[in-house]
Tab-separated table of C-alpha atoms and ligand atoms in Angstrom:
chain	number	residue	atom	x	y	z
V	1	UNK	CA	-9.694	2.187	-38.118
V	2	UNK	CA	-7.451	4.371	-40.449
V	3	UNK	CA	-8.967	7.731	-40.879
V	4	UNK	CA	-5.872	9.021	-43.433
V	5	UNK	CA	-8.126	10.185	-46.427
V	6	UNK	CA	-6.705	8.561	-49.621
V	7	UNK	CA	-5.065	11.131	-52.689
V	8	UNK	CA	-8.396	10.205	-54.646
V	9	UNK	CA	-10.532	11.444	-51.512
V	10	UNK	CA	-8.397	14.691	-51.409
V	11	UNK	CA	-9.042	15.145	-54.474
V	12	UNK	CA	-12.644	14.651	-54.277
V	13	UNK	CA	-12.760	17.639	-51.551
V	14	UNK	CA	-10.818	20.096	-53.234
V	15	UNK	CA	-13.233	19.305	-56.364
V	16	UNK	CA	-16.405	19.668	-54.228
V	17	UNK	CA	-15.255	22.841	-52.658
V	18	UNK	CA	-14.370	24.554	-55.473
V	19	UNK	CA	-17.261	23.809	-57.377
V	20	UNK	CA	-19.327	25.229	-53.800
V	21	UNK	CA	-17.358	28.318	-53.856
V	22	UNK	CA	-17.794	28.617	-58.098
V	23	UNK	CA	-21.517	27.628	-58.686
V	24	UNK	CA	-23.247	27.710	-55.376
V	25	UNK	CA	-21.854	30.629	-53.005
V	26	UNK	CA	-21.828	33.832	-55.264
V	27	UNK	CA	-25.848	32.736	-56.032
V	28	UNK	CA	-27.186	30.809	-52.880
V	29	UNK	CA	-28.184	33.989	-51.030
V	30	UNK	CA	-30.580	35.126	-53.721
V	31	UNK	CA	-31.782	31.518	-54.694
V	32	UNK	CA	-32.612	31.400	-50.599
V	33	UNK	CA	-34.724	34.546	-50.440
V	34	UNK	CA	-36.290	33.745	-53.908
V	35	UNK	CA	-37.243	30.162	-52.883
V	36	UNK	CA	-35.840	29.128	-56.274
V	37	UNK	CA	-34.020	25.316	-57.142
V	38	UNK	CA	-31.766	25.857	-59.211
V	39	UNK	CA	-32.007	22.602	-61.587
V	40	UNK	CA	-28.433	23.162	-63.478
V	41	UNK	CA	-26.310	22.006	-60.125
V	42	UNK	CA	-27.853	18.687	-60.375
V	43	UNK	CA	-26.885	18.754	-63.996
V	44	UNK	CA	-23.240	19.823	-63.126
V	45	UNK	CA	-22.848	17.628	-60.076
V	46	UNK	CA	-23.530	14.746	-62.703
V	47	UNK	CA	-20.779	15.630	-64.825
V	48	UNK	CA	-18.414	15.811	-62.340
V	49	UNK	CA	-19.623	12.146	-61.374
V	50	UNK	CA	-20.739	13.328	-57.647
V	51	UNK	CA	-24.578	11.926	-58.064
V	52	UNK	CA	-22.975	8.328	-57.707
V	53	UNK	CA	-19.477	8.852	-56.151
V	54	UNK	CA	-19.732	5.239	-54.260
V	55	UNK	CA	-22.169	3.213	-56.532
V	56	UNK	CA	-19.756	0.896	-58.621
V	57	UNK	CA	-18.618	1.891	-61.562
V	58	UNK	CA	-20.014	-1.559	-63.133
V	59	UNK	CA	-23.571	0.326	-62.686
V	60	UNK	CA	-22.428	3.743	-63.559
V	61	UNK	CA	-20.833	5.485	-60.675
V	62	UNK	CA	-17.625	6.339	-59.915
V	63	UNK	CA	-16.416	3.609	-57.724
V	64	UNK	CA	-15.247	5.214	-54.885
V	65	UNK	CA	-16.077	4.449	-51.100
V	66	UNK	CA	-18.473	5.373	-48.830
V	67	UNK	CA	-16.565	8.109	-47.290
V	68	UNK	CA	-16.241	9.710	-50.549
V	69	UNK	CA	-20.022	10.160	-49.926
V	70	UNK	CA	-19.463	11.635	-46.466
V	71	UNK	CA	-17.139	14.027	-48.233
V	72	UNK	CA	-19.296	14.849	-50.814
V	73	UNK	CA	-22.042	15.504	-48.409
V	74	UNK	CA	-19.775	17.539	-46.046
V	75	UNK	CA	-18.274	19.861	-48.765
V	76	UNK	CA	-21.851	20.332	-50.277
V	77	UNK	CA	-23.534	21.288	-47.381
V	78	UNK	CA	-21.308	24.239	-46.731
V	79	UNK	CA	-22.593	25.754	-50.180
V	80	UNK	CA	-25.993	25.225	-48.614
V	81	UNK	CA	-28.189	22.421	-47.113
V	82	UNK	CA	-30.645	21.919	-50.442
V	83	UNK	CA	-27.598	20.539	-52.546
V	84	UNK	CA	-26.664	18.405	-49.912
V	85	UNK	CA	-30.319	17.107	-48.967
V	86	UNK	CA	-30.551	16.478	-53.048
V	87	UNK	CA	-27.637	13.950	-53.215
V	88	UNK	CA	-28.934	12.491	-49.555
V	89	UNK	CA	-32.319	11.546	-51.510
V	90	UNK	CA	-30.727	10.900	-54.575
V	91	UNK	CA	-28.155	8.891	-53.898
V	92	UNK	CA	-28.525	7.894	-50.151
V	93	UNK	CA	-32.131	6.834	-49.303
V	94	UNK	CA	-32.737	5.840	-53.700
V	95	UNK	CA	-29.863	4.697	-55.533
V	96	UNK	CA	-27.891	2.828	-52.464
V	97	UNK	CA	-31.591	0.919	-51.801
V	98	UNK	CA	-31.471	-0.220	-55.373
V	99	UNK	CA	-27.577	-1.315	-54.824
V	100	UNK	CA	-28.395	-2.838	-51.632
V	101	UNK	CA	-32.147	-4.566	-52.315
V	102	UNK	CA	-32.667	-4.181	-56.505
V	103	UNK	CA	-32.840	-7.031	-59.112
V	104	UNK	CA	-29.980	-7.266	-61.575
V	105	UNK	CA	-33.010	-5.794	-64.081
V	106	UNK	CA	-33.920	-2.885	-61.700
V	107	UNK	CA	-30.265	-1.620	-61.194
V	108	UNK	CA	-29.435	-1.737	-65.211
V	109	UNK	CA	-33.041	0.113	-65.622
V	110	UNK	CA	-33.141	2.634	-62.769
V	111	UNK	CA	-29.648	2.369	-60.822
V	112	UNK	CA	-27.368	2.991	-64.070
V	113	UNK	CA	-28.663	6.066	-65.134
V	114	UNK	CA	-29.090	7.230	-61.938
V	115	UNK	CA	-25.776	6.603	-60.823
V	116	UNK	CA	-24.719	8.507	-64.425
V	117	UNK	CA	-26.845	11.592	-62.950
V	118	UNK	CA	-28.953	11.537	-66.238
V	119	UNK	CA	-31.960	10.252	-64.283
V	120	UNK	CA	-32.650	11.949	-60.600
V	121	UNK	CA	-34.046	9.806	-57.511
V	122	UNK	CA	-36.287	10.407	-54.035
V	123	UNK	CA	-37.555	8.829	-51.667
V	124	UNK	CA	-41.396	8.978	-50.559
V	125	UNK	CA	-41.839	7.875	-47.358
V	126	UNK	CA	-43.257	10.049	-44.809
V	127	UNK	CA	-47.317	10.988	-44.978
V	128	UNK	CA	-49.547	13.934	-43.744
V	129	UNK	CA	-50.236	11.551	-40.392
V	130	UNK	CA	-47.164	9.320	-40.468
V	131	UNK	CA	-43.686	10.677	-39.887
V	132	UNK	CA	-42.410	8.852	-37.394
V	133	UNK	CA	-44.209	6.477	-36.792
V	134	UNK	CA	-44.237	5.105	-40.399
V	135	UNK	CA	-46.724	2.274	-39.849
V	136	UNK	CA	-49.472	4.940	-39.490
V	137	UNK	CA	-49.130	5.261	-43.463
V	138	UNK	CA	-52.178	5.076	-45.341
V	139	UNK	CA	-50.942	4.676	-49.107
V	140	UNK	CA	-52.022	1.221	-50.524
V	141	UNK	CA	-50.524	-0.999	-53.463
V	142	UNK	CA	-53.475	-3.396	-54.661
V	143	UNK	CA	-52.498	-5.960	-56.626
V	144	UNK	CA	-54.126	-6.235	-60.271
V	145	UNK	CA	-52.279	-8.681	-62.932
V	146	UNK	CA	-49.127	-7.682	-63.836
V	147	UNK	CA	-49.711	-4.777	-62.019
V	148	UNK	CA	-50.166	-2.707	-58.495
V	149	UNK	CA	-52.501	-0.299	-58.231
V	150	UNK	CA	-51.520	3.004	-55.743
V	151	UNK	CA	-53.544	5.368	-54.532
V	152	UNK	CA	-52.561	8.181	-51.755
V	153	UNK	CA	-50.111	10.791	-50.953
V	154	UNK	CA	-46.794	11.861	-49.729
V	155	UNK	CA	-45.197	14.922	-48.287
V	156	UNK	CA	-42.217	15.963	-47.181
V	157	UNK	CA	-40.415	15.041	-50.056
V	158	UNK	CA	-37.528	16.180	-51.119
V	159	UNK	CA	-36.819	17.113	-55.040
V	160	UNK	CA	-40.873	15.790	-55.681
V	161	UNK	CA	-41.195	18.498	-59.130
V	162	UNK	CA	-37.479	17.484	-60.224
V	163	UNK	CA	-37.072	13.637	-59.415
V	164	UNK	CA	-37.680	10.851	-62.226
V	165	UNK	CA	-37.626	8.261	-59.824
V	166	UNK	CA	-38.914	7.832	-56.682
V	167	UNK	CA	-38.736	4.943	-53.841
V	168	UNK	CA	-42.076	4.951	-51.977
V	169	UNK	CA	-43.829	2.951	-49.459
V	170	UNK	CA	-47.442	1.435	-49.437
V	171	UNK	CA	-49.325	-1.092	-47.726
V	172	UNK	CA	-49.641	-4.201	-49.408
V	173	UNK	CA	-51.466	-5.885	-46.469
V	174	UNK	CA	-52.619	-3.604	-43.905
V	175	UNK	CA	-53.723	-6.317	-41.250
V	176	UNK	CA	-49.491	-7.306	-41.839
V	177	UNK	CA	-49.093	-3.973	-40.156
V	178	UNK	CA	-45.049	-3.764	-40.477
V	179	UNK	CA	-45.034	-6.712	-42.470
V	180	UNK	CA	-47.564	-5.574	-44.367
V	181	UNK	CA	-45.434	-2.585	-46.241
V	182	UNK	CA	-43.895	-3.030	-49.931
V	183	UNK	CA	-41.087	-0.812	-51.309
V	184	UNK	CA	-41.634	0.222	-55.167
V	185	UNK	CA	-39.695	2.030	-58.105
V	186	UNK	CA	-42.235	4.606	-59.073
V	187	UNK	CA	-41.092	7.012	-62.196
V	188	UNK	CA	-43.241	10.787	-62.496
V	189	UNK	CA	-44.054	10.167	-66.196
V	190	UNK	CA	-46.510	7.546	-65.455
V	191	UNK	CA	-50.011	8.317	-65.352
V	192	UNK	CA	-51.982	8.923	-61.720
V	193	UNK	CA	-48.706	10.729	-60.820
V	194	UNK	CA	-48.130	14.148	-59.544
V	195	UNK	CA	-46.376	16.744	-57.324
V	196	UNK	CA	-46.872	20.310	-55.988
V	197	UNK	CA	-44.523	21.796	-54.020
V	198	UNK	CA	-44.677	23.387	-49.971
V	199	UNK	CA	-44.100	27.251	-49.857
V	200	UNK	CA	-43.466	28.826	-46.607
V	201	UNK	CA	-40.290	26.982	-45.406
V	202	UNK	CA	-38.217	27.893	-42.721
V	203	UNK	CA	-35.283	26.783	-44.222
V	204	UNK	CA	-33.962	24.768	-47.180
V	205	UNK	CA	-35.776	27.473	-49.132
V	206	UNK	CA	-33.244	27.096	-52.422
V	207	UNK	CA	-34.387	23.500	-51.971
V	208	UNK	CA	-37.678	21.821	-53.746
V	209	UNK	CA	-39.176	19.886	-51.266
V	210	UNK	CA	-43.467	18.777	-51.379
V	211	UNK	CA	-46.422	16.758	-51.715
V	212	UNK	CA	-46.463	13.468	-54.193
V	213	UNK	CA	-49.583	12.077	-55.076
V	214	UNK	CA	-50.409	8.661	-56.613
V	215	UNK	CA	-54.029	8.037	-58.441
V	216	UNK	CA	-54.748	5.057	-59.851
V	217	UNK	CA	-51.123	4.733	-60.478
V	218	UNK	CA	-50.367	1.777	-62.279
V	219	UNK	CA	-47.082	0.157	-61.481
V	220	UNK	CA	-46.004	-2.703	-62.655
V	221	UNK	CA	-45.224	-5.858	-60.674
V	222	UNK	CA	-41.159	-5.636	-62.084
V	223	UNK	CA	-40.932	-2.383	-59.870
V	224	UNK	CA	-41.337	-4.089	-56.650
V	225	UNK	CA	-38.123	-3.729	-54.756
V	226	UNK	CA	-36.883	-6.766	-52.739
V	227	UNK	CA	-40.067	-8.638	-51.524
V	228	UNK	CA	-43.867	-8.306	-50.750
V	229	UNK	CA	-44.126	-6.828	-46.891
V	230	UNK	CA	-40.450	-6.288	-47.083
V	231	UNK	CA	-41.113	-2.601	-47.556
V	232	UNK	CA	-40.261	-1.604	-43.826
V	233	UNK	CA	-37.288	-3.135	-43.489
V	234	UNK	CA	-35.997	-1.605	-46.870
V	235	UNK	CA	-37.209	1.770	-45.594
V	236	UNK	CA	-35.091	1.568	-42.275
V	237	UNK	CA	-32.080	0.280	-44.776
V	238	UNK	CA	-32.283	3.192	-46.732
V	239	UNK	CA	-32.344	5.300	-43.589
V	240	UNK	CA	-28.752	3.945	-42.110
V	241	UNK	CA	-27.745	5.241	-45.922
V	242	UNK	CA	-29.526	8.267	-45.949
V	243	UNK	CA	-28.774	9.343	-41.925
V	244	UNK	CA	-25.302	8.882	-42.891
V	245	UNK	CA	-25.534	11.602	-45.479
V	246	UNK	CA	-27.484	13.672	-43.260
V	247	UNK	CA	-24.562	13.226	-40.267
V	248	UNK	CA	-21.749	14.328	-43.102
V	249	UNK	CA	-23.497	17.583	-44.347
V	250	UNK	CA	-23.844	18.218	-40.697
V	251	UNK	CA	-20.124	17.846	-40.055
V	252	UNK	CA	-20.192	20.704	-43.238
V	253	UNK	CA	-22.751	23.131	-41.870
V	254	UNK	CA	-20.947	22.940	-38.175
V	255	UNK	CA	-17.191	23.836	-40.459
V	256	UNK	CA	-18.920	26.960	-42.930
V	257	UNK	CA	-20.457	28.310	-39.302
V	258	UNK	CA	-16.825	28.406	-38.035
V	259	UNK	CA	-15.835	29.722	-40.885
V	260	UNK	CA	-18.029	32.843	-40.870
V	261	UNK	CA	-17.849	33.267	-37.102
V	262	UNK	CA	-13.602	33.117	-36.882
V	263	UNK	CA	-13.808	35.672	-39.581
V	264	UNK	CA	-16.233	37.651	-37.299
V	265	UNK	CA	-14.182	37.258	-34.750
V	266	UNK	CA	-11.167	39.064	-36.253
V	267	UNK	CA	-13.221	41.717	-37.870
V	268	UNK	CA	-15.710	42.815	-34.787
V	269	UNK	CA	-14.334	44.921	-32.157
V	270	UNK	CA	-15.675	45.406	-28.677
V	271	UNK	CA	-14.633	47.259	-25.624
V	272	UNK	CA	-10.703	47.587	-27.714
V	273	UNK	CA	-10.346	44.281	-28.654
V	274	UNK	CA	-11.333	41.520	-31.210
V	275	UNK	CA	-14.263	39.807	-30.259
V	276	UNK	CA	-12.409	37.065	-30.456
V	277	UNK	CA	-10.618	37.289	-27.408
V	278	UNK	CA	-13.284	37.570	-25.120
V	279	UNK	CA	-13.709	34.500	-23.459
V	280	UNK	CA	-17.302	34.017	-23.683
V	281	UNK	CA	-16.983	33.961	-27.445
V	282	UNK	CA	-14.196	31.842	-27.276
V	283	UNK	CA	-16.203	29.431	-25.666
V	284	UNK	CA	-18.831	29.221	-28.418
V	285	UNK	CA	-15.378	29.223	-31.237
V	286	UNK	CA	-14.544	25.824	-29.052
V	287	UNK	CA	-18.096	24.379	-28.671
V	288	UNK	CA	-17.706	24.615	-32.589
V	289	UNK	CA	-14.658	23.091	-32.725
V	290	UNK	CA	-15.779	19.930	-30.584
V	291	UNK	CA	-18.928	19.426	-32.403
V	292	UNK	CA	-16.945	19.404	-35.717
V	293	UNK	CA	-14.149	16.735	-34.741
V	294	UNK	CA	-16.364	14.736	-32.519
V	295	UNK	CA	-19.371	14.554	-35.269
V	296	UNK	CA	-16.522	13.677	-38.126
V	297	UNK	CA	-15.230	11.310	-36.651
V	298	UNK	CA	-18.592	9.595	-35.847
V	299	UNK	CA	-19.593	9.968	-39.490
V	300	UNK	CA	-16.052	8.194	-40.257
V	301	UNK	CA	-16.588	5.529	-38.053
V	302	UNK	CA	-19.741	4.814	-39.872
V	303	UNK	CA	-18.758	5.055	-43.027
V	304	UNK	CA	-15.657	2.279	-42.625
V	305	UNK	CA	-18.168	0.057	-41.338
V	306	UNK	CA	-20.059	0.471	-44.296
V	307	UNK	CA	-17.103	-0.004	-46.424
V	308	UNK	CA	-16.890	-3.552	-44.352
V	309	UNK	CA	-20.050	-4.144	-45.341
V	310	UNK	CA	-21.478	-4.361	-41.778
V	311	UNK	CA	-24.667	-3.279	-40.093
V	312	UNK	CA	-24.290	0.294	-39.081
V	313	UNK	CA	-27.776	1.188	-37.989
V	314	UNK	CA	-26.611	2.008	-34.189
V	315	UNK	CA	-23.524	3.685	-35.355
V	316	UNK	CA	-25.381	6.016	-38.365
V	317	UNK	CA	-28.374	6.613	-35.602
V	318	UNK	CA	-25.831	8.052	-33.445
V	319	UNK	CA	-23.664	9.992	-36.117
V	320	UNK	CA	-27.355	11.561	-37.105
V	321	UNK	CA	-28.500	12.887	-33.709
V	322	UNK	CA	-25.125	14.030	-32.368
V	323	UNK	CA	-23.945	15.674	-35.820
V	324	UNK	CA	-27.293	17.621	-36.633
V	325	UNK	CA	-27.558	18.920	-32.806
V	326	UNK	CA	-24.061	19.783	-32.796
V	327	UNK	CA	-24.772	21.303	-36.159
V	328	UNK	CA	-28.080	23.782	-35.074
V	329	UNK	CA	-26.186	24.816	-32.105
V	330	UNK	CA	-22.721	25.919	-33.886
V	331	UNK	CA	-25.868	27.654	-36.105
V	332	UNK	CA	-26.724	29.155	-33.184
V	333	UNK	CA	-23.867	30.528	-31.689
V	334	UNK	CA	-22.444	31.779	-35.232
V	335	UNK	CA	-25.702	34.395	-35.092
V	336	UNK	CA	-24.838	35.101	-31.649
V	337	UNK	CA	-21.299	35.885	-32.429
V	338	UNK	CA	-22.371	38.083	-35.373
V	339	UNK	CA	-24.769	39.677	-32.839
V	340	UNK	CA	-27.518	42.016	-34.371
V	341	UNK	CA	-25.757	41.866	-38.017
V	342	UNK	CA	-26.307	38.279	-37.629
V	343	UNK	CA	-30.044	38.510	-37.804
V	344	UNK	CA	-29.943	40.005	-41.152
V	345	UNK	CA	-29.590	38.326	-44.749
V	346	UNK	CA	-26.317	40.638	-44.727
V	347	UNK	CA	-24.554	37.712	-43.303
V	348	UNK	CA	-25.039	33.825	-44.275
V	349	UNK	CA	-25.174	33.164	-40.663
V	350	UNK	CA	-28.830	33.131	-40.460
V	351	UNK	CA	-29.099	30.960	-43.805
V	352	UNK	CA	-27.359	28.391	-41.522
V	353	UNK	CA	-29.702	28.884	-38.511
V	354	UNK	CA	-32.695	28.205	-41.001
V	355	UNK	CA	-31.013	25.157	-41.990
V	356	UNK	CA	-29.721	23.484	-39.671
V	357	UNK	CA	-33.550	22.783	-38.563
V	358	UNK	CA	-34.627	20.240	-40.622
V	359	UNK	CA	-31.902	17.607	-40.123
V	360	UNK	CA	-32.753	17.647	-36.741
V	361	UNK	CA	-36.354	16.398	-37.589
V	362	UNK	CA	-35.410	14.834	-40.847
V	363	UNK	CA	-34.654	11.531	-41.081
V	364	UNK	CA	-35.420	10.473	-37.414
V	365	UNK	CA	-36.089	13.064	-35.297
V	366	UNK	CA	-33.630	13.731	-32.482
V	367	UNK	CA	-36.066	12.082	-30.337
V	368	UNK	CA	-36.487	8.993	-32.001
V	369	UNK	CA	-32.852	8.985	-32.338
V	370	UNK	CA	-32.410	9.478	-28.108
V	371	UNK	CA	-34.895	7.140	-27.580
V	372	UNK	CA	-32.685	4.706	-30.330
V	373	UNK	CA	-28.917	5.172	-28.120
V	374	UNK	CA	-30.964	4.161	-25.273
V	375	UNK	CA	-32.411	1.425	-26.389
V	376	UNK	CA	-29.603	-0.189	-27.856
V	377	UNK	CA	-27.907	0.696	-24.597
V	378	UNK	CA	-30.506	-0.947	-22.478
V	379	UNK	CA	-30.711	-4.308	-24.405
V	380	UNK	CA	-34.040	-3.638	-25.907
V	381	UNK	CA	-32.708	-3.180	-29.419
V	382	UNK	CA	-30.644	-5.112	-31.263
V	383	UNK	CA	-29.970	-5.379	-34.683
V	384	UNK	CA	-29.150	-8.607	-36.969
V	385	UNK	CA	-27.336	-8.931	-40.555
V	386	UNK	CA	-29.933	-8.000	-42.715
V	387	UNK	CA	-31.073	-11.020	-45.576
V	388	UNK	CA	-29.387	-8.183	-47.776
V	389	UNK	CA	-26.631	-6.120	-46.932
V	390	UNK	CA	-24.944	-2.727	-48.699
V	391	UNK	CA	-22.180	-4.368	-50.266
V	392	UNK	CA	-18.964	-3.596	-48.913
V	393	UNK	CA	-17.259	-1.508	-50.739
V	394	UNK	CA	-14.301	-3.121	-53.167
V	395	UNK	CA	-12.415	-1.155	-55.660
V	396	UNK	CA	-13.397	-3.556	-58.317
V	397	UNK	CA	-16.813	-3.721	-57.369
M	1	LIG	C1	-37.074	19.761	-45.320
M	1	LIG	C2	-37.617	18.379	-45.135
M	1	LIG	C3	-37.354	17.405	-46.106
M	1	LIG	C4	-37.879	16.117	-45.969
M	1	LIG	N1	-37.640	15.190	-46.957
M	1	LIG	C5	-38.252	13.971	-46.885
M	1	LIG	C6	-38.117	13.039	-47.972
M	1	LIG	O1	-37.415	13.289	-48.976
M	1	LIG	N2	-38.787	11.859	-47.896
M	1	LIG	C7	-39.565	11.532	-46.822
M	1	LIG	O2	-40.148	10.446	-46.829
M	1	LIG	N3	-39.697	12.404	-45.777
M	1	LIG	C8	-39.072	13.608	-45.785
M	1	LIG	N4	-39.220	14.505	-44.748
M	1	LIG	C9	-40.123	14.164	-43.635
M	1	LIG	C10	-39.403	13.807	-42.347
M	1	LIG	O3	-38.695	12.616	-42.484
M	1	LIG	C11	-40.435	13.772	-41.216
M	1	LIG	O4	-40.846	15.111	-41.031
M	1	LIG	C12	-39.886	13.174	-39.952
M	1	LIG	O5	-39.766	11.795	-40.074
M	1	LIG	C13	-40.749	13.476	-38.703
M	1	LIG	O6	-42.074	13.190	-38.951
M	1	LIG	P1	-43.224	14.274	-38.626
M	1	LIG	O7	-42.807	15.556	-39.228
M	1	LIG	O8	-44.514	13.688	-39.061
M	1	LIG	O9	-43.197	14.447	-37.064
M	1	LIG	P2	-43.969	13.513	-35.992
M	1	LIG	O10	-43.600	12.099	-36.193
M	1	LIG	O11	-45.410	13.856	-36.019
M	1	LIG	O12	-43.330	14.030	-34.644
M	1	LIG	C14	-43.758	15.247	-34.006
M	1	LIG	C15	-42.935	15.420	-32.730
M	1	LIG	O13	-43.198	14.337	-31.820
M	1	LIG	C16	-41.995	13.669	-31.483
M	1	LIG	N5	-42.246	12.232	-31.369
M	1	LIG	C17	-42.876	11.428	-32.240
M	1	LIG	N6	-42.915	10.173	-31.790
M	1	LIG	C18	-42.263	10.169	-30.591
M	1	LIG	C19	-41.940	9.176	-29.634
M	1	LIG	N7	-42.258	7.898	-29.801
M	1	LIG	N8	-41.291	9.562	-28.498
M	1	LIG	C20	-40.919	10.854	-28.322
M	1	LIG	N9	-41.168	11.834	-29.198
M	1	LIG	C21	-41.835	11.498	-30.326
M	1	LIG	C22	-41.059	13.960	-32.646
M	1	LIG	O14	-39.699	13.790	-32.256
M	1	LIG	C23	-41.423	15.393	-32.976
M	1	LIG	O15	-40.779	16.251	-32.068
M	1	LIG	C24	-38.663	15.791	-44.829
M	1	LIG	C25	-38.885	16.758	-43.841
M	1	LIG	C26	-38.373	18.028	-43.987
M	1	LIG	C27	-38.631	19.043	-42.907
């Protein structure tokens, strides 16, 4: 494995960050404590061709790999976790599921524009009583004609007022339990179709994330993605994409935590000296620093193997849970370097703490992720080629 990042990926950081420190950092403190989405960063990420950096550029995107993604994701997430979590949705758990699983018809209809960032995705999996364990989910898909028919609800869901598109789950065959699940292309405009969004957060809060609800929605039988009953397998697909995305904007919270707390460090001074240079902080200032190079090079790791166009699930599961703990406690120990300033608003440390919750119950909770690495350790899981797999990444794609 080469980990040398290419000119073009270089170039794709410095873009990212400077469009963080332009557009997102002089407003994301006030768009936190307002609980307001800004909707003109999805707008701008699109014209700078970041809402599908690795979908080909034969179906709109701009070609790149899947690290690019990773880098994306890193850079974003140091602006703030709700701009990150949007291109995770949009581009990881939607658009890569219609690269990986969609119809030549359903990529030119939905991937293309989505790719373009003139159409936004999400992804509506998780219910009121199944998170985890997804087979609990109670939304059904009757067929009628041309047609299914869908009826229930969502929540959870990230960018449900602002998406176009969304991927969601439903039974097609209940007594099929896991077999029994179908994956669909739902868009907001059609009718039986809406969303209200969850106040209250603990974090996220510049982020839109809610209920979607589907009544008598009528979808019709072209928007079926991949097979009847393949639905749960397509779900777990789009979660190797998505956890990857999750792992990289960890890797970002874990380096804008340094950042604030090395500044702290210089700029505090305790008992004569520069907090940093008490060894008890420098031991948080190193925890850091492992967490960072250990979780990028995880994410790296999984992201070549997705440029081979090989099954990652074991690799992403472990990027996830390692990266997004690493990531809470660097979020951690930057408010307890900034001590009681670092329980205020003054500082973004406590933005971070907020934030750095939900990717370790997004996506696979750290549990389900523990109980994963062991599994896979112990020989009770083991995972096959899938019937269709991400295509690896080519520059000709
Ligand atoms: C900000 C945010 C954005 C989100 N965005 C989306 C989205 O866009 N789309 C979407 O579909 N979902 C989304 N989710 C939902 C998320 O994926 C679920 O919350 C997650 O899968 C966990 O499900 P749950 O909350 O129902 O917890 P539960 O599954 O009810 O788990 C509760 C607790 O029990 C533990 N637990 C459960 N089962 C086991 C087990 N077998 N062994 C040990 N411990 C176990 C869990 O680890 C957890 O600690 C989002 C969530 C948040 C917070």
């Amino acid at each position: 494995m080469d980990f040398q990042f290419s000119e073009e990926q270089k170039m794709l950081r410095n873009t990212v960050r400077s469009f963080v420190d332009q557009e997102i950092m002089p407003h994301i403190a006030t768009w936190d404590r307002e609980g307001y989405f800004e909707p003109s960063i999805i707008k701008k990420l699109a014209d700078l061709g970041l809402m599908g950096v690795c979908i080909p550029e034969k179906y709109g995107g701009s070609g790149m790999d899947y690290n690019a993604l990773a880098i994306v994701c890193e850079e974003l997430e140091r602006g703030d976790t709700a701009f990150r979590t949007a291109v995770s949705v949009h581009t990881g758990l939607n658009s890569m599921s219609i690269l990986q699983w969609g119809s030549e018809e359903q990529k030119q209809k939905y991937l293309v524009p989505q790719a373009r960032g003139e159409k936004v995705g999400a992804f509506g999996l998780t219910e009121p009583a199944a998170g985890s364990d997804v087979a609990a989910m109670q939304t059904t898909a009757v067929k009628d004609g041309d047609y299914y028919i869908l009826n229930g609800q969502k929540t959870w869901i990230s960018l449900c007022d602002v998406a176009d598109h969304f991927l969601v789950f439903a039974y097609t065959d209940k007594s099929k339990k896991h077999h029994g699940i179908s994956a669909f292309i739902v868009e907001r405009k059609w009718e039986g179709f809406s969303s209200k969004a969850i106040k209250g957060k603990l974090g996220i809060r510049a982020g839109n994330t809610g209920e979607i609800f589907f009544d008598n929605l009528k979808v019709p039988k072209e928007n079926l993605l991949g097979a009847e009953g393949e639905g749960f397998k397509i779900a777990m697909a789009s979660l190797d994409n998505g956890r990857f995305t999750v792992a990289a904007g960890a890797v970002g919270q874990i380096m804008v935590c340094m950042e604030a707390s090395v500044a702290y460090c210089h700029e505090r001074e305790t008992f004569g000296k520069p907090i940093g240079q008490h060894q008890l902080v420098q031991q948080m200032i190193a925890n850091m620093e492992a967490g960072l190079q250990m979780s990028r090079l995880l994410v790296y790791r999984a992201g070549e193997l997705k440029n081979a166009g090989k099954r990652n699930t074991r690799e992403t599961s472990l990027a996830k849970w390692q990266a997004c703990d690493f990531a809470n406690k660097a979020a951690d120990d930057a408010v307890q370097i900034h001590g009681a300033y670092g329980f205020s608003d003054e500082y973004p440390v406590e933005r971070y703490l907020r934030n750095s919750k939900a990717p370790v119950i997004y996506e696979g909770t750290r549990e389900i992720h523990t109980i994963m690495q062991a599994e896979y350790v112990l020989g009770y899981r083991k995972d096959k080629p899938l019937n269709k797999m991400l295509p690896a990444w080519e520059q000709d794609l």
